[in-house]
């Protein structure tokens, strides 16, 4: 069974650790992440971007696959299936498809429109027990063709959005998706502290979890970050392991690669990445 992310994130906030959101793209990634969360007795959030949803033939397919996999793999830790950076339409589609959590990314709308759309989606989602993440101050970098400018969120705007009944809030604090440039100035902890104080202790979300140094992760958690999103790091480890397997030429005497064997090293690499993140975020044993 899937659960909303609200309770697991409130517990994380109170216990001073963070739950990882790991993005999924296919069956192999999903299986690796679920098995690792179970092995480490950690709650987990599976993130699905709109692009990944389309790739997997739609949100209904994703929800059916994840629900069935949780059951057949005997996963006992709390699992939330979460729309990542959802549009208004995508958020509604995920509510219909059976997701247990959605992120409505209204950060590119004028604040009043972001408020109106977020308010409507909160009412719809909460009526079916689904949690809602909202965003203020777009996250920099490129994700699925969506390019954010990397703003630092305004604490007053964060307070306004947090007051709409959302369950957790993503706020830009200099974090970006993908790899951080060499001249990156680091996370803006001053702003994070102000946002934390202005938003009534709502669990905060840190996007762009790939490549943030461990000490900054720990400090962010101490200032109210309870959910950390990771995608690129899984992509990098999956790609490296798959490339190494192909370069080693382990095909089957001219019959090509057995697709299951071909994807196995990448799946193991994702497990290692997820294990490392769960350790760093402190969520092991918290399920
Ligand atoms: P990274 O790809 O930088 O790990 O960020 C993931 C993310 O924030 C998904 O929303």
PDB file of N, CA, C and O in Angstrom, residues 40-100:
ATOM      1  N   UNK A  40      17.158  -1.172   4.415  1.00  0.00           N
ATOM      2  CA  UNK A  40      17.652  -0.224   5.414  1.00  0.00           C
ATOM      3  C   UNK A  40      16.567   0.240   6.376  1.00  0.00           C
ATOM      4  O   UNK A  40      16.808   1.106   7.213  1.00  0.00           O
ATOM      5  N   UNK A  41      15.386  -0.338   6.213  1.00  0.00           N
ATOM      6  CA  UNK A  41      14.248   0.019   7.084  1.00  0.00           C
ATOM      7  C   UNK A  41      14.045   1.540   7.100  1.00  0.00           C
ATOM      8  O   UNK A  41      13.908   2.164   8.165  1.00  0.00           O
ATOM      9  N   UNK A  42      14.020   2.085   5.909  1.00  0.00           N
ATOM     10  CA  UNK A  42      13.839   3.537   5.767  1.00  0.00           C
ATOM     11  C   UNK A  42      12.565   3.844   4.995  1.00  0.00           C
ATOM     12  O   UNK A  42      12.272   3.184   3.995  1.00  0.00           O
ATOM     13  N   UNK A  43      11.811   4.857   5.438  1.00  0.00           N
ATOM     14  CA  UNK A  43      10.715   5.320   4.587  1.00  0.00           C
ATOM     15  C   UNK A  43      11.306   5.852   3.283  1.00  0.00           C
ATOM     16  O   UNK A  43      12.476   6.262   3.257  1.00  0.00           O
ATOM     17  N   UNK A  44      10.514   5.888   2.223  1.00  0.00           N
ATOM     18  CA  UNK A  44      11.062   6.339   0.937  1.00  0.00           C
ATOM     19  C   UNK A  44       9.973   7.001   0.098  1.00  0.00           C
ATOM     20  O   UNK A  44       8.791   6.671   0.228  1.00  0.00           O
ATOM     21  N   UNK A  45      10.409   7.940  -0.729  1.00  0.00           N
ATOM     22  CA  UNK A  45       9.495   8.609  -1.658  1.00  0.00           C
ATOM     23  C   UNK A  45       9.997   8.347  -3.071  1.00  0.00           C
ATOM     24  O   UNK A  45      11.172   8.607  -3.370  1.00  0.00           O
ATOM     25  N   UNK A  46       9.125   7.811  -3.908  1.00  0.00           N
ATOM     26  CA  UNK A  46       9.479   7.603  -5.310  1.00  0.00           C
ATOM     27  C   UNK A  46       8.981   8.811  -6.087  1.00  0.00           C
ATOM     28  O   UNK A  46       7.778   9.099  -6.102  1.00  0.00           O
ATOM     29  N   UNK A  47       9.883   9.527  -6.713  1.00  0.00           N
ATOM     30  CA  UNK A  47       9.519  10.718  -7.475  1.00  0.00           C
ATOM     31  C   UNK A  47       9.330  10.383  -8.947  1.00  0.00           C
ATOM     32  O   UNK A  47      10.097   9.603  -9.503  1.00  0.00           O
ATOM     33  N   UNK A  48       8.304  10.952  -9.546  1.00  0.00           N
ATOM     34  CA  UNK A  48       8.052  10.725 -10.977  1.00  0.00           C
ATOM     35  C   UNK A  48       7.876  12.086 -11.645  1.00  0.00           C
ATOM     36  O   UNK A  48       6.943  12.816 -11.322  1.00  0.00           O
ATOM     37  N   UNK A  49       8.773  12.415 -12.561  1.00  0.00           N
ATOM     38  CA  UNK A  49       8.606  13.674 -13.303  1.00  0.00           C
ATOM     39  C   UNK A  49       7.535  13.454 -14.369  1.00  0.00           C
ATOM     40  O   UNK A  49       7.191  12.314 -14.693  1.00  0.00           O
ATOM     41  N   UNK A  50       7.051  14.538 -14.928  1.00  0.00           N
ATOM     42  CA  UNK A  50       6.043  14.401 -15.981  1.00  0.00           C
ATOM     43  C   UNK A  50       6.642  13.648 -17.174  1.00  0.00           C
ATOM     44  O   UNK A  50       5.987  12.812 -17.791  1.00  0.00           O
ATOM     45  N   UNK A  51       7.912  13.932 -17.468  1.00  0.00           N
ATOM     46  CA  UNK A  51       8.580  13.262 -18.589  1.00  0.00           C
ATOM     47  C   UNK A  51       8.724  11.762 -18.341  1.00  0.00           C
ATOM     48  O   UNK A  51       8.479  10.941 -19.230  1.00  0.00           O
ATOM     49  N   UNK A  52       9.123  11.406 -17.123  1.00  0.00           N
ATOM     50  CA  UNK A  52       9.276   9.977 -16.798  1.00  0.00           C
ATOM     51  C   UNK A  52       7.913   9.289 -16.833  1.00  0.00           C
ATOM     52  O   UNK A  52       7.788   8.138 -17.263  1.00  0.00           O
ATOM     53  N   UNK A  53       6.885  10.011 -16.385  1.00  0.00           N
ATOM     54  CA  UNK A  53       5.531   9.457 -16.435  1.00  0.00           C
ATOM     55  C   UNK A  53       5.121   9.137 -17.872  1.00  0.00           C
ATOM     56  O   UNK A  53       4.611   8.051 -18.158  1.00  0.00           O
ATOM     57  N   UNK A  54       5.382  10.067 -18.768  1.00  0.00           N
ATOM     58  CA  UNK A  54       5.057   9.847 -20.193  1.00  0.00           C
ATOM     59  C   UNK A  54       5.854   8.676 -20.741  1.00  0.00           C
ATOM     60  O   UNK A  54       5.334   7.829 -21.462  1.00  0.00           O
ATOM     61  N   UNK A  55       7.140   8.625 -20.380  1.00  0.00           N
ATOM     62  CA  UNK A  55       8.012   7.545 -20.873  1.00  0.00           C
ATOM     63  C   UNK A  55       7.454   6.180 -20.472  1.00  0.00           C
ATOM     64  O   UNK A  55       7.466   5.233 -21.253  1.00  0.00           O
ATOM     65  N   UNK A  56       6.921   6.103 -19.263  1.00  0.00           N
ATOM     66  CA  UNK A  56       6.393   4.816 -18.768  1.00  0.00           C
ATOM     67  C   UNK A  56       4.937   4.615 -19.201  1.00  0.00           C
ATOM     68  O   UNK A  56       4.212   3.837 -18.608  1.00  0.00           O
ATOM     69  N   UNK A  57       4.517   5.339 -20.190  1.00  0.00           N
ATOM     70  CA  UNK A  57       3.190   5.273 -20.833  1.00  0.00           C
ATOM     71  C   UNK A  57       2.067   5.916 -20.023  1.00  0.00           C
ATOM     72  O   UNK A  57       0.900   5.755 -20.347  1.00  0.00           O
ATOM     73  N   UNK A  58       2.411   6.648 -18.976  1.00  0.00           N
ATOM     74  CA  UNK A  58       1.360   7.386 -18.255  1.00  0.00           C
ATOM     75  C   UNK A  58       1.360   7.094 -16.774  1.00  0.00           C
ATOM     76  O   UNK A  58       1.889   6.081 -16.309  1.00  0.00           O
ATOM     77  N   UNK A  59       0.743   8.001 -16.009  1.00  0.00           N
ATOM     78  CA  UNK A  59       0.743   7.891 -14.545  1.00  0.00           C
ATOM     79  C   UNK A  59      -0.013   6.653 -14.056  1.00  0.00           C
ATOM     80  O   UNK A  59       0.300   6.102 -13.013  1.00  0.00           O
ATOM     81  N   UNK A  60      -1.015   6.235 -14.820  1.00  0.00           N
ATOM     82  CA  UNK A  60      -1.768   5.038 -14.398  1.00  0.00           C
ATOM     83  C   UNK A  60      -0.871   3.814 -14.401  1.00  0.00           C
ATOM     84  O   UNK A  60      -0.928   2.979 -13.493  1.00  0.00           O
ATOM     85  N   UNK A  61      -0.065   3.693 -15.452  1.00  0.00           N
ATOM     86  CA  UNK A  61       0.867   2.559 -15.527  1.00  0.00           C
ATOM     87  C   UNK A  61       1.827   2.602 -14.348  1.00  0.00           C
ATOM     88  O   UNK A  61       2.113   1.571 -13.717  1.00  0.00           O
ATOM     89  N   UNK A  62       2.341   3.794 -14.056  1.00  0.00           N
ATOM     90  CA  UNK A  62       3.321   3.937 -12.969  1.00  0.00           C
ATOM     91  C   UNK A  62       2.694   3.522 -11.641  1.00  0.00           C
ATOM     92  O   UNK A  62       3.275   2.741 -10.873  1.00  0.00           O
ATOM     93  N   UNK A  63       1.487   4.031 -11.379  1.00  0.00           N
ATOM     94  CA  UNK A  63       0.835   3.716 -10.100  1.00  0.00           C
ATOM     95  C   UNK A  63       0.560   2.218  -9.991  1.00  0.00           C
ATOM     96  O   UNK A  63       0.789   1.616  -8.933  1.00  0.00           O
ATOM     97  N   UNK A  64       0.114   1.623 -11.081  1.00  0.00           N
ATOM     98  CA  UNK A  64      -0.185   0.180 -11.049  1.00  0.00           C
ATOM     99  C   UNK A  64       1.095  -0.622 -10.811  1.00  0.00           C
ATOM    100  O   UNK A  64       1.124  -1.557 -10.000  1.00  0.00           O
ATOM    101  N   UNK A  65       2.169  -0.226 -11.494  1.00  0.00           N
ATOM    102  CA  UNK A  65       3.442  -0.952 -11.344  1.00  0.00           C
ATOM    103  C   UNK A  65       3.965  -0.832  -9.912  1.00  0.00           C
ATOM    104  O   UNK A  65       4.353  -1.836  -9.295  1.00  0.00           O
ATOM    105  N   UNK A  66       3.956   0.387  -9.385  1.00  0.00           N
ATOM    106  CA  UNK A  66       4.528   0.590  -8.048  1.00  0.00           C
ATOM    107  C   UNK A  66       3.696  -0.137  -6.997  1.00  0.00           C
ATOM    108  O   UNK A  66       4.239  -0.813  -6.111  1.00  0.00           O
ATOM    109  N   UNK A  67       2.379  -0.020  -7.098  1.00  0.00           N
ATOM    110  CA  UNK A  67       1.521  -0.699  -6.104  1.00  0.00           C
ATOM    111  C   UNK A  67       1.749  -2.205  -6.135  1.00  0.00           C
ATOM    112  O   UNK A  67       1.874  -2.853  -5.094  1.00  0.00           O
ATOM    113  N   UNK A  68       1.804  -2.767  -7.341  1.00  0.00           N
ATOM    114  CA  UNK A  68       1.999  -4.215  -7.456  1.00  0.00           C
ATOM    115  C   UNK A  68       3.376  -4.625  -6.947  1.00  0.00           C
ATOM    116  O   UNK A  68       3.539  -5.657  -6.289  1.00  0.00           O
ATOM    117  N   UNK A  69       4.370  -3.782  -7.208  1.00  0.00           N
ATOM    118  CA  UNK A  69       5.732  -4.132  -6.801  1.00  0.00           C
ATOM    119  C   UNK A  69       5.883  -4.077  -5.273  1.00  0.00           C
ATOM    120  O   UNK A  69       6.539  -4.933  -4.680  1.00  0.00           O
ATOM    121  N   UNK A  70       5.277  -3.081  -4.651  1.00  0.00           N
ATOM    122  CA  UNK A  70       5.317  -2.973  -3.192  1.00  0.00           C
ATOM    123  C   UNK A  70       4.726  -4.247  -2.583  1.00  0.00           C
ATOM    124  O   UNK A  70       5.260  -4.809  -1.620  1.00  0.00           O
ATOM    125  N   UNK A  71       3.654  -4.715  -3.202  1.00  0.00           N
ATOM    126  CA  UNK A  71       2.987  -5.917  -2.681  1.00  0.00           C
ATOM    127  C   UNK A  71       3.815  -7.180  -2.938  1.00  0.00           C
ATOM    128  O   UNK A  71       4.089  -7.943  -2.019  1.00  0.00           O
ATOM    129  N   UNK A  72       4.249  -7.372  -4.170  1.00  0.00           N
ATOM    130  CA  UNK A  72       4.915  -8.639  -4.488  1.00  0.00           C
ATOM    131  C   UNK A  72       6.326  -8.730  -3.898  1.00  0.00           C
ATOM    132  O   UNK A  72       6.829  -9.823  -3.665  1.00  0.00           O
ATOM    133  N   UNK A  73       6.958  -7.586  -3.650  1.00  0.00           N
ATOM    134  CA  UNK A  73       8.289  -7.617  -3.026  1.00  0.00           C
ATOM    135  C   UNK A  73       8.183  -7.602  -1.496  1.00  0.00           C
ATOM    136  O   UNK A  73       9.197  -7.562  -0.803  1.00  0.00           O
ATOM    137  N   UNK A  74       6.963  -7.612  -0.991  1.00  0.00           N
ATOM    138  CA  UNK A  74       6.732  -7.556   0.470  1.00  0.00           C
ATOM    139  C   UNK A  74       7.435  -6.371   1.121  1.00  0.00           C
ATOM    140  O   UNK A  74       8.145  -6.517   2.121  1.00  0.00           O
ATOM    141  N   UNK A  75       7.250  -5.198   0.536  1.00  0.00           N
ATOM    142  CA  UNK A  75       7.859  -3.989   1.092  1.00  0.00           C
ATOM    143  C   UNK A  75       7.005  -3.543   2.278  1.00  0.00           C
ATOM    144  O   UNK A  75       5.798  -3.328   2.146  1.00  0.00           O
ATOM    145  N   UNK A  76       7.656  -3.416   3.441  1.00  0.00           N
ATOM    146  CA  UNK A  76       6.899  -3.059   4.656  1.00  0.00           C
ATOM    147  C   UNK A  76       7.139  -1.611   5.083  1.00  0.00           C
ATOM    148  O   UNK A  76       6.435  -1.100   5.942  1.00  0.00           O
ATOM    149  N   UNK A  77       8.185  -0.971   4.527  1.00  0.00           N
ATOM    150  CA  UNK A  77       8.464   0.430   4.917  1.00  0.00           C
ATOM    151  C   UNK A  77       7.461   1.353   4.230  1.00  0.00           C
ATOM    152  O   UNK A  77       6.903   1.001   3.189  1.00  0.00           O
ATOM    153  N   UNK A  78       7.198   2.539   4.807  1.00  0.00           N
ATOM    154  CA  UNK A  78       6.265   3.460   4.152  1.00  0.00           C
ATOM    155  C   UNK A  78       6.811   3.933   2.799  1.00  0.00           C
ATOM    156  O   UNK A  78       7.958   4.371   2.704  1.00  0.00           O
ATOM    157  N   UNK A  79       5.979   3.830   1.768  1.00  0.00           N
ATOM    158  CA  UNK A  79       6.360   4.255   0.410  1.00  0.00           C
ATOM    159  C   UNK A  79       5.334   5.275  -0.081  1.00  0.00           C
ATOM    160  O   UNK A  79       4.134   5.008  -0.090  1.00  0.00           O
ATOM    161  N   UNK A  80       5.817   6.450  -0.485  1.00  0.00           N
ATOM    162  CA  UNK A  80       4.930   7.439  -1.117  1.00  0.00           C
ATOM    163  C   UNK A  80       5.291   7.528  -2.593  1.00  0.00           C
ATOM    164  O   UNK A  80       6.470   7.527  -2.958  1.00  0.00           O
ATOM    165  N   UNK A  81       4.266   7.571  -3.430  1.00  0.00           N
ATOM    166  CA  UNK A  81       4.471   7.753  -4.873  1.00  0.00           C
ATOM    167  C   UNK A  81       4.107   9.199  -5.189  1.00  0.00           C
ATOM    168  O   UNK A  81       2.951   9.606  -5.037  1.00  0.00           O
ATOM    169  N   UNK A  82       5.103   9.958  -5.612  1.00  0.00           N
ATOM    170  CA  UNK A  82       5.005  11.430  -5.623  1.00  0.00           C
ATOM    171  C   UNK A  82       5.276  12.005  -7.012  1.00  0.00           C
ATOM    172  O   UNK A  82       6.277  11.659  -7.649  1.00  0.00           O
ATOM    173  N   UNK A  83       4.398  12.854  -7.467  1.00  0.00           N
ATOM    174  CA  UNK A  83       4.637  13.581  -8.726  1.00  0.00           C
ATOM    175  C   UNK A  83       5.671  14.669  -8.461  1.00  0.00           C
ATOM    176  O   UNK A  83       5.528  15.457  -7.526  1.00  0.00           O
ATOM    177  N   UNK A  84       6.716  14.705  -9.285  1.00  0.00           N
ATOM    178  CA  UNK A  84       7.808  15.667  -9.104  1.00  0.00           C
ATOM    179  C   UNK A  84       7.627  16.827 -10.086  1.00  0.00           C
ATOM    180  O   UNK A  84       7.460  16.596 -11.291  1.00  0.00           O
ATOM    181  N   UNK A  85       7.646  18.037  -9.609  1.00  0.00           N
ATOM    182  CA  UNK A  85       7.479  19.228 -10.467  1.00  0.00           C
ATOM    183  C   UNK A  85       6.267  19.125 -11.384  1.00  0.00           C
ATOM    184  O   UNK A  85       6.375  19.265 -12.605  1.00  0.00           O
ATOM    185  N   UNK A  86       5.124  18.866 -10.790  1.00  0.00           N
ATOM    186  CA  UNK A  86       3.920  18.683 -11.591  1.00  0.00           C
ATOM    187  C   UNK A  86       3.348  19.987 -12.123  1.00  0.00           C
ATOM    188  O   UNK A  86       3.445  21.033 -11.488  1.00  0.00           O
ATOM    189  N   UNK A  87       2.745  19.889 -13.299  1.00  0.00           N
ATOM    190  CA  UNK A  87       1.933  20.997 -13.798  1.00  0.00           C
ATOM    191  C   UNK A  87       0.576  20.895 -13.109  1.00  0.00           C
ATOM    192  O   UNK A  87       0.274  19.910 -12.420  1.00  0.00           O
ATOM    193  N   UNK A  88      -0.248  21.904 -13.348  1.00  0.00           N
ATOM    194  CA  UNK A  88      -1.614  21.891 -12.827  1.00  0.00           C
ATOM    195  C   UNK A  88      -2.377  20.675 -13.383  1.00  0.00           C
ATOM    196  O   UNK A  88      -2.985  19.912 -12.623  1.00  0.00           O
ATOM    197  N   UNK A  89      -2.279  20.448 -14.687  1.00  0.00           N
ATOM    198  CA  UNK A  89      -2.984  19.317 -15.318  1.00  0.00           C
ATOM    199  C   UNK A  89      -2.384  17.987 -14.854  1.00  0.00           C
ATOM    200  O   UNK A  89      -3.104  17.028 -14.587  1.00  0.00           O
ATOM    201  N   UNK A  90      -1.051  17.946 -14.787  1.00  0.00           N
ATOM    202  CA  UNK A  90      -0.378  16.717 -14.364  1.00  0.00           C
ATOM    203  C   UNK A  90      -0.755  16.346 -12.937  1.00  0.00           C
ATOM    204  O   UNK A  90      -0.925  15.168 -12.602  1.00  0.00           O
ATOM    205  N   UNK A  91      -0.897  17.353 -12.082  1.00  0.00           N
ATOM    206  CA  UNK A  91      -1.268  17.088 -10.688  1.00  0.00           C
ATOM    207  C   UNK A  91      -2.644  16.425 -10.638  1.00  0.00           C
ATOM    208  O   UNK A  91      -2.846  15.437  -9.915  1.00  0.00           O
ATOM    209  N   UNK A  92      -3.566  16.954 -11.428  1.00  0.00           N
ATOM    210  CA  UNK A  92      -4.915  16.369 -11.445  1.00  0.00           C
ATOM    211  C   UNK A  92      -4.883  14.941 -11.995  1.00  0.00           C
ATOM    212  O   UNK A  92      -5.571  14.043 -11.493  1.00  0.00           O
ATOM    213  N   UNK A  93      -4.059  14.722 -13.026  1.00  0.00           N
ATOM    214  CA  UNK A  93      -3.965  13.377 -13.617  1.00  0.00           C
ATOM    215  C   UNK A  93      -3.421  12.380 -12.595  1.00  0.00           C
ATOM    216  O   UNK A  93      -3.868  11.225 -12.541  1.00  0.00           O
ATOM    217  N   UNK A  94      -2.479  12.820 -11.765  1.00  0.00           N
ATOM    218  CA  UNK A  94      -1.902  11.906 -10.767  1.00  0.00           C
ATOM    219  C   UNK A  94      -2.894  11.599  -9.656  1.00  0.00           C
ATOM    220  O   UNK A  94      -2.902  10.488  -9.109  1.00  0.00           O
ATOM    221  N   UNK A  95      -3.730  12.574  -9.314  1.00  0.00           N
ATOM    222  CA  UNK A  95      -4.765  12.323  -8.304  1.00  0.00           C
ATOM    223  C   UNK A  95      -5.702  11.234  -8.823  1.00  0.00           C
ATOM    224  O   UNK A  95      -6.113  10.333  -8.079  1.00  0.00           O
ATOM    225  N   UNK A  96      -5.998  11.313 -10.106  1.00  0.00           N
ATOM    226  CA  UNK A  96      -6.896  10.317 -10.704  1.00  0.00           C
ATOM    227  C   UNK A  96      -6.224   8.951 -10.819  1.00  0.00           C
ATOM    228  O   UNK A  96      -6.862   7.921 -10.659  1.00  0.00           O
ATOM    229  N   UNK A  97      -4.915   8.967 -11.065  1.00  0.00           N
ATOM    230  CA  UNK A  97      -4.194   7.705 -11.304  1.00  0.00           C
ATOM    231  C   UNK A  97      -3.880   6.947 -10.019  1.00  0.00           C
ATOM    232  O   UNK A  97      -3.466   5.789 -10.069  1.00  0.00           O
ATOM    233  N   UNK A  98      -4.024   7.599  -8.846  1.00  0.00           N
ATOM    234  CA  UNK A  98      -3.758   6.881  -7.592  1.00  0.00           C
ATOM    235  C   UNK A  98      -2.404   7.160  -6.971  1.00  0.00           C
ATOM    236  O   UNK A  98      -1.918   6.381  -6.152  1.00  0.00           O
ATOM    237  N   UNK A  99      -1.761   8.275  -7.341  1.00  0.00           N
ATOM    238  CA  UNK A  99      -0.534   8.677  -6.639  1.00  0.00           C
ATOM    239  C   UNK A  99      -0.910   9.047  -5.198  1.00  0.00           C
ATOM    240  O   UNK A  99      -2.040   9.448  -4.928  1.00  0.00           O
ATOM    241  N   UNK A 100       0.064   8.930  -4.286  1.00  0.00           N
ATOM    242  CA  UNK A 100      -0.263   9.244  -2.885  1.00  0.00           C
ATOM    243  C   UNK A 100       0.284  10.606  -2.483  1.00  0.00           C
ATOM    244  O   UNK A 100       0.106  11.034  -1.340  1.00  0.00           O
TER     245      UNK A 100
END
